[in-house]
JSON list of C-alpha atoms in Angstrom, two decimals:
[
{"chain": "A", "resi": 1, "resn": "MET", "atom": "CA", "xyz": [7.64, 0.40, -54.76]},
{"chain": "A", "resi": 2, "resn": "LYS", "atom": "CA", "xyz": [7.15, 2.28, -58.02]},
{"chain": "A", "resi": 3, "resn": "ILE", "atom": "CA", "xyz": [7.21, -0.94, -60.02]},
{"chain": "A", "resi": 4, "resn": "VAL", "atom": "CA", "xyz": [4.51, -2.44, -57.80]},
{"chain": "A", "resi": 5, "resn": "LEU", "atom": "CA", "xyz": [2.30, 0.60, -58.40]},
{"chain": "A", "resi": 6, "resn": "VAL", "atom": "CA", "xyz": [2.85, 0.37, -62.16]},
{"chain": "A", "resi": 7, "resn": "ILE", "atom": "CA", "xyz": [1.90, -3.31, -62.13]},
{"chain": "A", "resi": 8, "resn": "PHE", "atom": "CA", "xyz": [-1.25, -2.43, -60.16]},
{"chain": "A", "resi": 9, "resn": "ILE", "atom": "CA", "xyz": [-2.16, 0.33, -62.64]},
{"chain": "A", "resi": 10, "resn": "LEU", "atom": "CA", "xyz": [-1.66, -2.04, -65.58]},
{"chain": "A", "resi": 11, "resn": "GLY", "atom": "CA", "xyz": [-3.75, -4.70, -63.88]},
{"chain": "A", "resi": 12, "resn": "VAL", "atom": "CA", "xyz": [-6.61, -2.30, -63.28]},
{"chain": "A", "resi": 13, "resn": "ASN", "atom": "CA", "xyz": [-6.55, -1.07, -66.88]},
{"chain": "A", "resi": 14, "resn": "TYR", "atom": "CA", "xyz": [-6.47, -4.58, -68.33]},
{"chain": "A", "resi": 15, "resn": "TYR", "atom": "CA", "xyz": [-10.27, -4.74, -68.12]},
{"chain": "A", "resi": 16, "resn": "THR", "atom": "CA", "xyz": [-10.57, -1.47, -70.03]},
{"chain": "A", "resi": 17, "resn": "PHE", "atom": "CA", "xyz": [-8.39, -2.79, -72.85]},
{"chain": "A", "resi": 18, "resn": "THR", "atom": "CA", "xyz": [-10.32, -6.04, -73.06]},
{"chain": "A", "resi": 19, "resn": "TYR", "atom": "CA", "xyz": [-13.55, -4.04, -73.20]},
{"chain": "A", "resi": 20, "resn": "ALA", "atom": "CA", "xyz": [-12.13, -2.01, -76.10]},
{"chain": "A", "resi": 21, "resn": "ILE", "atom": "CA", "xyz": [-11.21, -5.22, -77.93]},
{"chain": "A", "resi": 22, "resn": "SER", "atom": "CA", "xyz": [-14.70, -6.58, -77.29]},
{"chain": "A", "resi": 23, "resn": "LEU", "atom": "CA", "xyz": [-16.26, -3.42, -78.71]},
{"chain": "A", "resi": 24, "resn": "TRP", "atom": "CA", "xyz": [-14.05, -3.66, -81.80]},
{"chain": "A", "resi": 25, "resn": "LYS", "atom": "CA", "xyz": [-14.59, -7.35, -82.55]},
{"chain": "A", "resi": 26, "resn": "ASP", "atom": "CA", "xyz": [-17.99, -8.31, -81.17]},
{"chain": "A", "resi": 27, "resn": "ASP", "atom": "CA", "xyz": [-20.02, -5.11, -81.51]},
{"chain": "A", "resi": 28, "resn": "HIS", "atom": "CA", "xyz": [-18.19, -3.70, -84.58]},
{"chain": "A", "resi": 29, "resn": "ASN", "atom": "CA", "xyz": [-18.19, -0.30, -82.89]},
{"chain": "A", "resi": 30, "resn": "LYS", "atom": "CA", "xyz": [-14.78, 0.97, -83.91]},
{"chain": "A", "resi": 31, "resn": "LEU", "atom": "CA", "xyz": [-15.26, 4.57, -82.77]},
{"chain": "A", "resi": 32, "resn": "ALA", "atom": "CA", "xyz": [-16.19, 3.56, -79.23]},
{"chain": "A", "resi": 33, "resn": "ALA", "atom": "CA", "xyz": [-13.34, 1.04, -79.14]},
{"chain": "A", "resi": 34, "resn": "CYS", "atom": "CA", "xyz": [-10.84, 3.72, -80.10]},
{"chain": "A", "resi": 35, "resn": "GLY", "atom": "CA", "xyz": [-12.26, 6.07, -77.48]},
{"chain": "A", "resi": 36, "resn": "VAL", "atom": "CA", "xyz": [-12.04, 3.45, -74.75]},
{"chain": "A", "resi": 37, "resn": "ALA", "atom": "CA", "xyz": [-8.48, 2.55, -75.78]},
{"chain": "A", "resi": 38, "resn": "VAL", "atom": "CA", "xyz": [-7.42, 6.21, -75.67]},
{"chain": "A", "resi": 39, "resn": "LEU", "atom": "CA", "xyz": [-9.07, 6.57, -72.27]},
{"chain": "A", "resi": 40, "resn": "ALA", "atom": "CA", "xyz": [-7.16, 3.53, -71.02]},
{"chain": "A", "resi": 41, "resn": "LEU", "atom": "CA", "xyz": [-3.86, 4.87, -72.37]},
{"chain": "A", "resi": 42, "resn": "LEU", "atom": "CA", "xyz": [-4.45, 8.17, -70.60]},
{"chain": "A", "resi": 43, "resn": "ALA", "atom": "CA", "xyz": [-5.35, 6.32, -67.42]},
{"chain": "A", "resi": 44, "resn": "ILE", "atom": "CA", "xyz": [-2.06, 4.43, -67.64]},
{"chain": "A", "resi": 45, "resn": "GLY", "atom": "CA", "xyz": [0.14, 7.22, -68.94]},
{"chain": "A", "resi": 46, "resn": "SER", "atom": "CA", "xyz": [-0.60, 10.02, -66.52]},
{"chain": "A", "resi": 47, "resn": "PRO", "atom": "CA", "xyz": [0.04, 8.15, -63.23]},
{"chain": "A", "resi": 48, "resn": "VAL", "atom": "CA", "xyz": [3.13, 6.42, -64.60]},
{"chain": "A", "resi": 49, "resn": "PHE", "atom": "CA", "xyz": [4.51, 9.74, -65.83]},
{"chain": "A", "resi": 50, "resn": "ILE", "atom": "CA", "xyz": [3.91, 11.33, -62.44]},
{"chain": "A", "resi": 51, "resn": "LEU", "atom": "CA", "xyz": [5.46, 8.36, -60.62]},
{"chain": "A", "resi": 52, "resn": "PHE", "atom": "CA", "xyz": [8.68, 8.29, -62.62]},
{"chain": "A", "resi": 53, "resn": "PHE", "atom": "CA", "xyz": [9.28, 11.88, -63.68]},
{"chain": "A", "resi": 54, "resn": "ARG", "atom": "CA", "xyz": [7.61, 14.11, -61.11]},
{"chain": "A", "resi": 55, "resn": "TYR", "atom": "CA", "xyz": [8.89, 12.68, -57.83]},
{"chain": "A", "resi": 56, "resn": "PRO", "atom": "CA", "xyz": [12.51, 11.71, -57.17]}
]
């Protein structure tokens, strides 16, 4: 069940990563792209950490 939730979280955050890549390449807005990428990493990292290390 945990793996299914991780796959769902990654699928949801895929759009955020593609938006960061679009900001970097198309709009040449590197600061915003880095901010969006960090936001996506936090959105992935915190639930995955809680799923695997907080609950048995």
